[in-house]
Coordinates of C-alpha atoms and ligand atoms in Angstrom, one line a residue:
X1 CA -19.0 -34.9 -6.8
X2 CA -18.6 -31.4 -5.3
X3 CA -19.1 -29.3 -8.4
X4 CA -20.6 -30.6 -11.6
X5 CA -20.7 -28.5 -14.8
X6 CA -22.5 -29.7 -17.9
X7 CA -22.7 -28.2 -21.4
X8 CA -21.7 -24.7 -20.2
X9 CA -22.0 -22.1 -22.9
X10 CA -21.0 -18.5 -22.7
X11 CA -21.3 -16.1 -25.7
X12 CA -19.8 -12.7 -26.2
X13 CA -20.6 -10.6 -29.3
X14 CA -18.8 -12.4 -32.1
X15 CA -17.2 -15.0 -29.7
X16 CA -18.3 -18.3 -28.4
X17 CA -16.0 -18.1 -25.3
X18 CA -17.3 -21.4 -23.9
X19 CA -19.0 -24.1 -26.0
X20 CA -20.6 -27.0 -24.2
X21 CA -18.0 -27.4 -21.5
X22 CA -18.2 -30.3 -19.0
X23 CA -16.1 -30.0 -15.8
X24 CA -16.1 -32.0 -12.5
X25 CA -14.5 -31.0 -9.3
X26 CA -14.1 -33.5 -6.4
X27 CA -13.8 -32.6 -2.7
X28 CA -10.2 -33.0 -1.7
X29 CA -8.6 -32.4 -5.1
X30 CA -6.6 -29.7 -6.7
X31 CA -7.8 -29.5 -10.3
X32 CA -5.7 -27.6 -12.9
X33 CA -7.5 -25.7 -15.6
X34 CA -5.2 -25.2 -18.6
X35 CA -5.3 -23.8 -22.1
X36 CA -3.8 -21.2 -24.4
X37 CA -4.4 -17.5 -24.0
X38 CA -8.1 -17.0 -24.8
X39 CA -9.0 -20.7 -24.4
X40 CA -11.8 -19.7 -21.9
X41 CA -10.2 -20.5 -18.5
X42 CA -11.1 -17.2 -16.9
X43 CA -14.5 -17.2 -18.5
X44 CA -15.3 -20.7 -17.1
X45 CA -14.2 -19.5 -13.7
X46 CA -16.3 -16.3 -13.9
X47 CA -19.4 -18.4 -14.8
X48 CA -18.8 -20.5 -11.6
X49 CA -18.4 -17.5 -9.4
X50 CA -21.3 -15.5 -10.6
X51 CA -19.2 -12.8 -12.2
X52 CA -20.7 -13.8 -15.5
X53 CA -24.2 -15.3 -16.2
X54 CA -24.0 -18.3 -18.4
X55 CA -25.9 -18.6 -21.7
X56 CA -26.5 -22.3 -21.4
X57 CA -25.8 -25.5 -19.4
X58 CA -25.9 -26.3 -15.8
X59 CA -23.8 -25.9 -12.7
X60 CA -24.5 -28.0 -9.6
X61 CA -22.9 -27.8 -6.2
X62 CA -23.2 -30.9 -4.1
X63 CA -26.0 -32.1 -6.4
X64 CA -28.1 -29.0 -6.3
X65 CA -28.3 -26.7 -9.3
X66 CA -27.0 -23.2 -8.7
X67 CA -27.1 -20.0 -10.7
X68 CA -25.2 -17.3 -8.7
X69 CA -26.0 -13.8 -9.9
X70 CA -23.0 -12.2 -8.2
X71 CA -19.7 -13.2 -6.6
X72 CA -21.3 -12.5 -3.2
X73 CA -24.0 -15.0 -3.9
X74 CA -21.5 -17.5 -5.1
X75 CA -19.5 -17.0 -1.9
X76 CA -22.6 -17.6 0.2
X77 CA -23.1 -20.8 -1.6
X78 CA -19.5 -21.9 -0.9
X79 CA -17.5 -20.8 -3.9
X80 CA -14.6 -18.4 -3.3
X81 CA -12.0 -16.9 -5.7
X82 CA -8.5 -15.5 -5.5
X83 CA -7.1 -13.7 -8.5
X84 CA -3.6 -13.1 -9.7
X85 CA -3.7 -9.5 -8.5
X86 CA -4.5 -9.5 -4.8
X87 CA -8.0 -8.1 -4.6
X88 CA -7.8 -6.9 -1.0
X89 CA -7.1 -3.3 0.2
X90 CA -3.4 -2.7 0.9
X91 CA -4.2 0.4 3.1
X92 CA -6.4 -1.5 5.5
X93 CA -4.9 -3.7 8.3
X94 CA -4.5 -7.4 7.9
X95 CA -7.4 -7.9 10.4
X96 CA -9.7 -5.4 8.6
X97 CA -9.0 -7.2 5.3
X98 CA -9.8 -10.6 6.8
X99 CA -13.0 -9.5 8.5
X100 CA -14.5 -6.7 6.4
X101 CA -18.2 -7.2 5.8
X102 CA -18.5 -9.5 8.8
X103 CA -16.8 -7.6 11.6
X104 CA -17.8 -8.7 15.1
X105 CA -19.9 -6.0 16.7
X106 CA -20.9 -5.0 20.1
X107 CA -23.6 -2.4 20.8
X108 CA -23.5 -1.7 17.0
X109 CA -19.9 -0.8 17.0
X110 CA -17.1 -2.8 15.5
X111 CA -15.5 -4.8 18.4
X112 CA -11.9 -4.4 17.4
X113 CA -10.4 -6.6 20.1
X114 CA -12.6 -9.5 19.0
X115 CA -11.8 -8.8 15.4
X116 CA -8.1 -8.9 16.0
X117 CA -8.4 -12.1 18.0
X118 CA -10.4 -13.8 15.3
X119 CA -8.1 -12.6 12.6
X120 CA -5.1 -14.1 14.5
X121 CA -6.9 -17.4 15.0
X122 CA -7.7 -17.6 11.3
X123 CA -4.1 -17.0 10.3
X124 CA -2.8 -19.5 12.8
X125 CA -4.7 -22.2 10.8
X126 CA -2.3 -21.3 8.0
X127 CA 0.8 -21.3 10.1
X128 CA 1.1 -17.5 9.9
X129 CA 1.9 -15.2 12.9
X130 CA 1.3 -11.7 11.6
X131 CA 0.9 -8.4 13.2
X132 CA -2.8 -8.1 12.3
X133 CA -2.7 -4.3 13.0
X134 CA -0.2 -3.7 10.3
X135 CA -1.3 -2.6 6.8
X136 CA -1.7 -5.6 4.5
X137 CA 0.3 -3.7 1.9
X138 CA 3.4 -3.8 4.1
X139 CA 3.7 -7.6 3.8
X140 CA 5.2 -9.5 0.8
X141 CA 2.8 -10.4 -2.0
X142 CA 2.9 -14.1 -1.0
X143 CA 1.6 -13.2 2.5
X144 CA -1.1 -11.0 0.9
X145 CA -2.0 -13.9 -1.4
X146 CA -2.4 -16.2 1.6
X147 CA -4.5 -13.6 3.5
X148 CA -6.7 -13.5 0.4
X149 CA -7.0 -17.2 0.4
X150 CA -7.8 -17.3 4.1
X151 CA -10.5 -14.7 3.6
X152 CA -12.0 -16.6 0.6
X153 CA -12.0 -19.9 2.5
X154 CA -13.6 -18.3 5.6
X155 CA -16.4 -16.8 3.5
X156 CA -17.1 -19.7 1.3
X157 CA -15.4 -22.9 2.4
X158 CA -16.3 -25.5 -0.2
X159 CA -14.7 -24.5 -3.5
X160 CA -11.6 -22.4 -3.8
X161 CA -10.7 -21.0 -7.2
X162 CA -7.2 -19.7 -7.9
X163 CA -6.7 -17.8 -11.2
X164 CA -3.0 -17.5 -11.8
X165 CA -2.3 -16.9 -8.1
X166 CA 1.5 -17.4 -8.5
X167 CA 2.3 -15.2 -11.4
X168 CA 4.1 -12.6 -9.4
X169 CA 5.7 -14.8 -6.7
X170 CA 9.2 -16.1 -6.5
X171 CA 10.1 -19.8 -6.0
X172 CA 10.1 -19.7 -2.2
X173 CA 6.8 -17.8 -2.1
X174 CA 5.2 -20.3 -4.5
X175 CA 6.2 -23.1 -2.1
X176 CA 4.6 -21.2 0.8
X177 CA 1.3 -20.7 -1.1
X178 CA 1.3 -24.3 -2.3
X179 CA 1.7 -25.6 1.3
X180 CA -1.4 -23.6 2.2
X181 CA -3.3 -25.0 -0.8
X182 CA -2.3 -28.6 0.0
X183 CA -3.5 -28.1 3.6
X184 CA -6.9 -26.9 2.3
X185 CA -7.1 -29.9 0.0
X186 CA -6.5 -32.2 2.9
X187 CA -9.3 -30.5 4.8
X188 CA -11.6 -31.5 1.9
X189 CA -11.9 -28.4 -0.2
X190 CA -12.1 -28.6 -3.9
X191 CA -9.6 -26.4 -5.5
X192 CA -9.4 -25.1 -9.1
X193 CA -6.0 -23.9 -10.1
X194 CA -5.2 -21.9 -13.3
X195 CA -1.6 -21.4 -14.3
X196 CA 0.7 -21.2 -17.3
X197 CA 3.6 -22.7 -15.3
X198 CA 3.5 -26.4 -16.2
X199 CA 6.0 -27.3 -13.5
X200 CA 3.6 -26.0 -10.9
X201 CA 0.8 -27.9 -12.4
X202 CA 2.8 -31.2 -12.1
X203 CA 3.9 -30.3 -8.6
X204 CA 0.6 -29.3 -7.1
X205 CA -2.4 -30.8 -8.9
X206 CA -4.3 -34.1 -8.9
X207 CA -6.2 -33.7 -12.2
X208 CA -6.0 -31.6 -15.2
X209 CA -8.7 -30.3 -17.6
X210 CA -7.6 -28.7 -20.8
X211 CA -9.7 -26.1 -22.7
X212 CA -9.1 -25.1 -26.3
X213 CA -11.1 -22.5 -28.2
X214 CA -13.8 -22.7 -25.6
X215 CA -14.2 -26.4 -25.7
X216 CA -13.0 -29.1 -23.3
X217 CA -10.5 -31.3 -24.9
X218 CA -9.4 -33.6 -22.0
X219 CA -9.5 -34.3 -18.3
X220 CA -6.8 -36.6 -17.0
X221 CA -5.0 -37.6 -13.8
X222 CA -1.9 -35.4 -13.5
X223 CA 0.3 -38.4 -12.5
X224 CA -0.7 -40.2 -15.7
X225 CA 0.1 -37.2 -18.0
X226 CA 3.4 -36.4 -19.6
X227 CA 4.5 -32.9 -20.5
X228 CA 4.5 -33.3 -24.3
X229 CA 1.0 -34.8 -24.4
X230 CA -0.3 -32.0 -22.1
X231 CA 1.2 -29.4 -24.5
X232 CA -0.4 -31.2 -27.4
X233 CA -3.8 -31.1 -25.8
X234 CA -3.3 -27.3 -25.2
X235 CA -2.1 -26.4 -28.7
X236 CA -4.0 -29.1 -30.7
X237 CA -0.7 -29.8 -32.4
X238 CA 2.9 -30.6 -31.5
X239 CA 5.1 -27.7 -30.3
X240 CA 7.7 -27.2 -33.0
X241 CA 11.2 -27.1 -31.7
X242 CA 11.4 -23.3 -32.0
X243 CA 13.4 -22.4 -28.9
X244 CA 17.1 -22.6 -29.5
X245 CA 18.9 -24.2 -26.6
X246 CA 21.0 -21.1 -26.5
X247 CA 21.1 -17.9 -28.5
X248 CA 23.1 -18.3 -31.6
X249 CA 26.7 -17.0 -31.0
X250 CA 26.9 -14.1 -33.4
X251 CA 30.3 -12.8 -32.3
X252 CA 30.9 -9.3 -30.8
X253 CA 28.3 -6.6 -31.7
X254 CA 29.1 -3.1 -32.8
X255 CA 29.1 -0.9 -29.7
X256 CA 26.0 1.3 -29.2
X257 CA 25.2 2.3 -25.7
X258 CA 27.4 2.8 -22.7
X259 CA 26.1 3.2 -19.2
X260 CA 28.8 4.2 -16.6
X261 CA 28.5 4.3 -12.9
X262 CA 24.7 4.5 -13.1
X263 CA 22.9 4.0 -9.8
X264 CA 20.2 5.2 -7.5
X265 CA 20.2 5.2 -3.8
X266 CA 17.9 2.6 -2.3
X267 CA 17.2 1.1 -5.7
X268 CA 20.4 -0.1 -7.5
X269 CA 24.1 0.1 -6.6
X270 CA 26.1 1.9 -9.4
X271 CA 26.9 -0.3 -12.3
X272 CA 28.6 -0.2 -15.7
X273 CA 26.9 -1.7 -18.7
X274 CA 27.6 -1.7 -22.4
X275 CA 25.0 -2.8 -25.0
X276 CA 26.0 -3.6 -28.6
X277 CA 23.8 -3.1 -31.6
X278 CA 21.5 -6.1 -32.1
X279 CA 22.6 -7.5 -28.8
X280 CA 20.3 -9.0 -26.1
X281 CA 21.4 -8.5 -22.5
X282 CA 19.5 -10.7 -20.1
X283 CA 19.0 -9.7 -16.4
X284 CA 18.7 -12.6 -14.0
X285 CA 18.1 -12.4 -10.3
X286 CA 15.5 -13.1 -7.7
X287 CA 12.4 -10.9 -7.2
X288 CA 13.6 -7.7 -5.5
X289 CA 17.2 -8.1 -6.6
X290 CA 17.1 -4.9 -8.5
X291 CA 16.2 -6.0 -12.0
X292 CA 13.1 -3.9 -12.4
X293 CA 14.9 -1.0 -10.7
X294 CA 17.7 -1.3 -13.2
X295 CA 15.2 -1.1 -16.0
X296 CA 13.4 1.9 -14.4
X297 CA 16.6 3.7 -14.0
X298 CA 17.6 3.3 -17.7
X299 CA 14.2 4.4 -18.8
X300 CA 14.1 7.4 -16.5
X301 CA 11.0 6.1 -14.6
X302 CA 13.1 6.6 -11.4
X303 CA 16.1 8.5 -12.7
X304 CA 19.7 7.8 -11.7
X305 CA 21.4 9.7 -8.9
X306 CA 24.8 9.0 -10.4
X307 CA 26.4 8.1 -13.6
X308 CA 26.2 8.8 -17.3
X309 CA 24.6 7.3 -20.4
X310 CA 26.0 7.8 -23.9
X311 CA 25.9 6.5 -27.4
X312 CA 28.5 6.9 -30.2
X313 CA 27.2 10.4 -30.8
X314 CA 27.5 11.7 -27.2
X315 CA 25.7 11.9 -23.9
X316 CA 22.1 10.8 -23.6
X317 CA 19.4 12.4 -21.4
X318 CA 17.5 9.7 -19.5
X319 CA 16.0 11.9 -16.8
X320 CA 12.4 10.9 -17.6
X321 CA 10.6 8.4 -19.8
X322 CA 9.8 11.1 -22.4
X323 CA 13.5 11.8 -22.7
X324 CA 14.3 8.1 -22.9
X325 CA 11.8 7.6 -25.6
X326 CA 13.3 10.5 -27.5
X327 CA 16.6 8.7 -27.2
X328 CA 15.1 5.7 -28.9
X329 CA 14.4 3.7 -25.8
X330 CA 11.3 1.6 -25.1
X331 CA 10.1 -0.2 -21.9
X332 CA 7.4 -2.8 -21.8
X333 CA 6.8 -3.1 -18.0
X334 CA 5.9 -6.2 -16.1
X335 CA 2.6 -4.9 -14.6
X336 CA 0.4 -4.4 -17.6
X337 CA -2.6 -3.7 -15.5
X338 CA -1.2 -0.5 -14.0
X339 CA 1.3 0.6 -16.6
X340 CA 0.2 -1.0 -19.8
X341 CA -3.3 -1.2 -21.1
X342 CA -6.1 1.3 -21.5
X343 CA -9.1 -1.0 -21.1
X344 CA -11.6 1.2 -22.9
X345 CA -9.6 1.7 -26.0
X346 CA -9.6 -0.8 -28.9
X347 CA -6.7 -3.0 -29.8
X348 CA -5.9 -0.7 -32.7
X349 CA -5.9 2.4 -30.5
X350 CA -3.8 0.6 -27.8
X351 CA -1.2 -0.4 -30.4
X352 CA -0.8 3.1 -32.0
X353 CA -0.9 5.0 -28.7
X354 CA 2.8 5.2 -28.1
X355 CA 3.6 6.0 -31.7
X356 CA 1.0 8.8 -31.7
X357 CA 2.2 10.2 -28.4
X358 CA 5.7 10.5 -29.8
X359 CA 4.5 12.1 -33.1
X360 CA 2.4 14.6 -31.2
X361 CA -1.4 14.6 -31.1
X362 CA -1.6 17.4 -33.6
X363 CA -0.5 15.1 -36.3
X364 CA -2.9 12.1 -36.2
X365 CA -1.6 8.9 -37.8
X366 CA -3.8 8.3 -40.8
X367 CA -6.5 5.6 -40.2
X368 CA -5.3 3.4 -43.0
X369 CA -1.8 3.4 -41.5
X370 CA -3.3 2.6 -38.0
X371 CA -5.2 -0.3 -39.5
X372 CA -2.2 -1.7 -41.2
X373 CA -0.1 -1.5 -38.1
X374 CA -2.8 -3.1 -35.9
X375 CA -3.4 -5.9 -38.4
X376 CA 0.3 -6.5 -38.8
X377 CA 0.9 -7.0 -35.1
X378 CA -2.2 -9.0 -34.5
X379 CA -0.8 -11.4 -37.1
X380 CA 2.8 -11.3 -36.0
X381 CA 2.1 -11.9 -32.3
X382 CA -0.9 -14.1 -33.0
X383 CA -3.2 -12.0 -30.9
X384 CA -6.5 -13.9 -30.5
X385 CA -9.3 -11.5 -31.4
X386 CA -12.3 -11.1 -33.7
X387 CA -10.7 -8.0 -35.1
X388 CA -8.7 -4.8 -34.4
X389 CA -11.7 -2.8 -33.2
X390 CA -12.3 -5.0 -30.1
X391 CA -11.9 -3.3 -26.8
X392 CA -8.7 -4.6 -25.2
X393 CA -10.5 -5.1 -21.9
X394 CA -12.4 -7.9 -23.7
X395 CA -9.2 -9.8 -24.5
X396 CA -7.9 -12.6 -22.4
X397 CA -5.0 -11.7 -20.1
X398 CA -2.2 -13.1 -22.2
X399 CA -3.5 -11.5 -25.3
X400 CA -3.6 -8.1 -23.6
X401 CA 0.1 -8.6 -22.7
X402 CA 0.8 -9.2 -26.4
X403 CA -0.9 -5.9 -27.3
X404 CA 1.3 -4.0 -24.9
X405 CA 4.3 -5.6 -26.5
X406 CA 3.0 -4.6 -30.0
X407 CA 2.7 -1.0 -28.9
X408 CA 6.4 -0.8 -28.1
X409 CA 7.4 -2.7 -31.2
X410 CA 5.4 -0.3 -33.4
X411 CA 7.5 2.5 -32.1
X412 CA 10.6 0.7 -33.4
X413 CA 13.0 1.7 -30.6
X414 CA 16.7 1.0 -31.0
X415 CA 16.8 -0.2 -27.4
X416 CA 13.9 -2.1 -26.0
X417 CA 13.5 -3.2 -22.4
X418 CA 11.2 -6.1 -21.7
X419 CA 10.3 -6.9 -18.1
X420 CA 9.0 -10.5 -17.9
X421 CA 7.8 -10.5 -21.5
X422 CA 6.2 -14.0 -21.3
X423 CA 4.4 -13.7 -17.9
X424 CA 0.9 -15.0 -18.4
X425 CA 1.6 -16.0 -21.9
X426 CA 1.0 -19.6 -22.9
X427 CA 3.6 -22.2 -24.1
X428 CA 2.9 -21.7 -27.8
X429 CA 3.1 -17.9 -27.7
X430 CA 6.1 -18.2 -25.4
X431 CA 8.1 -19.8 -28.3
X432 CA 6.8 -17.2 -30.7
X433 CA 8.2 -14.4 -28.5
X434 CA 11.6 -16.1 -28.3
X435 CA 11.5 -16.3 -32.1
X436 CA 10.4 -12.6 -32.3
X437 CA 13.3 -11.5 -30.1
X438 CA 15.8 -13.2 -32.4
X439 CA 14.1 -11.6 -35.4
X440 CA 14.3 -8.1 -33.9
X441 CA 18.0 -8.4 -33.1
X442 CA 18.6 -9.4 -36.7
X443 CA 17.0 -6.1 -37.7
X444 CA 19.5 -4.4 -35.4
X445 CA 17.3 -3.7 -32.3
X446 CA 19.1 -4.1 -29.0
X447 CA 17.2 -5.5 -26.0
X448 CA 17.4 -5.8 -22.3
X449 CA 15.3 -8.8 -21.2
X450 CA 14.3 -9.4 -17.6
X451 CA 13.1 -12.8 -16.8
X452 CA 12.7 -15.2 -13.9
X453 CA 12.7 -18.1 -16.2
X454 CA 16.3 -19.0 -16.7
X455 CA 15.7 -21.2 -19.8
X456 CA 14.1 -18.3 -21.5
X457 CA 17.1 -16.0 -20.6
X458 CA 19.5 -18.6 -22.0
X459 CA 17.5 -18.9 -25.1
X460 CA 17.5 -15.2 -26.0
X461 CA 20.6 -13.6 -24.4
X462 CA 24.0 -12.8 -25.8
X463 CA 25.1 -11.8 -22.3
X464 CA 23.5 -12.3 -18.9
X465 CA 24.0 -10.0 -16.0
X466 CA 23.1 -11.4 -12.6
X467 CA 21.8 -9.2 -9.8
X468 CA 21.7 -9.9 -6.2
X469 CA 20.7 -7.5 -3.3
X470 CA 20.5 -4.6 -5.7
X471 CA 24.0 -5.1 -7.1
X472 CA 25.2 -6.3 -10.5
X473 CA 27.2 -9.3 -9.3
X474 CA 28.1 -11.3 -12.4
X475 CA 28.3 -11.1 -16.1
X476 CA 28.3 -14.2 -18.3
X477 CA 29.0 -14.4 -22.0
X478 CA 29.1 -17.1 -24.6
X479 CA 29.5 -20.7 -23.3
X480 CA 29.4 -19.3 -19.7
X481 CA 25.7 -18.7 -20.1
X482 CA 24.4 -21.9 -18.5
X483 CA 21.7 -22.6 -16.0
X484 CA 24.0 -23.8 -13.3
X485 CA 26.3 -20.8 -13.6
X486 CA 23.4 -18.4 -13.4
X487 CA 21.9 -20.2 -10.4
X488 CA 25.2 -20.1 -8.6
X489 CA 25.5 -16.4 -9.2
X490 CA 21.9 -15.7 -8.1
X491 CA 22.3 -17.8 -4.9
X492 CA 25.9 -16.8 -4.2
X493 CA 27.0 -20.3 -3.5
X494 CA 30.0 -22.3 -4.4
X495 CA 29.5 -24.4 -7.6
X496 CA 29.5 -27.8 -5.7
X497 CA 26.5 -26.7 -3.6
X498 CA 24.2 -26.5 -6.6
X499 CA 22.7 -29.8 -7.4
Ligands
ATP1 N1 -15.8 -9.3 -21.2 C1 -15.6 -9.9 -22.4 N2 -16.2 -9.3 -23.5 C2 -16.0 -9.9 -24.7 N3 -15.2 -11.0 -24.9 C3 -14.6 -11.6 -23.9 C4 -14.8 -11.0 -22.6 N4 -14.0 -11.8 -21.7 C5 -13.4 -12.7 -22.5 N5 -13.8 -12.6 -23.8 C6 -13.3 -13.5 -24.9 O1 -13.6 -14.8 -24.5 C7 -12.5 -15.7 -24.9 C8 -11.9 -16.4 -23.7 O2 -11.3 -15.5 -22.8 P1 -10.7 -15.9 -21.4 O3 -10.3 -14.6 -20.7 O4 -11.6 -16.8 -20.7 O5 -9.3 -16.7 -21.8 P2 -8.2 -17.4 -20.8 O6 -8.2 -18.8 -21.1 O7 -8.5 -17.0 -19.4 O8 -6.9 -16.7 -21.4 P3 -5.5 -16.2 -20.6 O9 -4.6 -17.4 -20.5 O10 -4.9 -15.3 -21.7 O11 -5.9 -15.5 -19.4 C9 -11.5 -14.8 -25.6 O12 -11.7 -14.9 -27.0 C10 -11.8 -13.4 -25.1 O13 -11.5 -12.5 -26.0
MG2 MG1 -7.4 -15.7 -18.0

């Protein structure tokens, strides 16, 4: 056995994040680590990589017990990690990123020619021919992710840990990263793979270990596992049939917002869009097709160069997020790390932040009201926490995502834009969010939902707009909202070409 973990325990104040977990990793396997938000996946990984010290149990690498005190020490032992957000430096070149900390030197100086040559040779192992003198940040995320993998493997070379590495990749990019991972498995590395995308787990992995509430509930061969049983392991119950196949057909909605000829050079071609009261408009399209750009334009993040926005009462000013908020708009962005959370604030503070900003800081929201709001959303969104006063940085990734959503809901906007609302959110909570969207529309809120998951769009949308190459290319309504129709519009192919 390559890596053997026995009775691993990790405590945080008020939380037993890991409780006697056993885990085995073989050389030459891809082993999925699954579980709900807050189950303990990231914590288990951090205990292997030296990011956290364990409170109990043993970790052995090739039979010898190890206790890395830092990620560097873990790397030296052979354990490397790649996280969801690429942890390299976008402003350094590809070669510098691959080689930093171990640059070839001559007479005390970095030997750049040798460094470039070595970087190129490393990438060739992965089938990549890159200009290693270009900034890493100028390459697509998938390439950056592969460079991060190449670096981790070069530094460690026995165990590779991937914590949600595919969360921001499109389908073609995922395939590219998976090919790299399969190649490494065939070279005998042991690979731990964390993901909330079950299709990817079935596609890539050899075995699966499921955690629930800090305990291991099962380890099984992926091939012997079916989807329902896997979900049962994760949730500890059967997933109720909560997702409607399609959104209920509620007939035409009373008109509310009209966007006409709205566009921005280099971001989105001018488009017209109407949103009814209580209506959900879904935006489909590949990464980079202009979905997020459409949202940013409507919210004034990057304001429109052309067009007008109006409601029944008259024109709306959407020149900046402040103005959009004043018009009753809300926008929960995709990248919660940069746009969303304030890690040092508590859950309560993060939830009331938007509301407080809109009211003005001179009129603080009474504490009892803050408490009520926080408790209400913790319950409604099933945020897993020991209480409202926990710092949000101490929550698991998926639960942080829910807090960001709660902040926008607390402001009760009339038009809420959700960019990938279920990214990083587990299957159970996924269904909760679909249900929540239905509930909000019944209360009259209108939504614009951006999602790469077509089933999710179909489940929530009254109307689906498809984008391609920064253009709104199709609009589907009612029975026309179907996976094959959406796929056709995204790919711009004739119907018979879609399998
Ligand atoms: N630094 C920390 N301080 C306090 N508590 C923490 C800290 N990190 C994690 N926890 C708690 O440990 C538990 C496990 O969290 P962990 O991040 O491992 O979950 P996860 O399975 O990775 O979830 P997700 O799918 O949402 O990423 C949670 O209850 C979380 O709140
Ligand atoms: Mg996590």
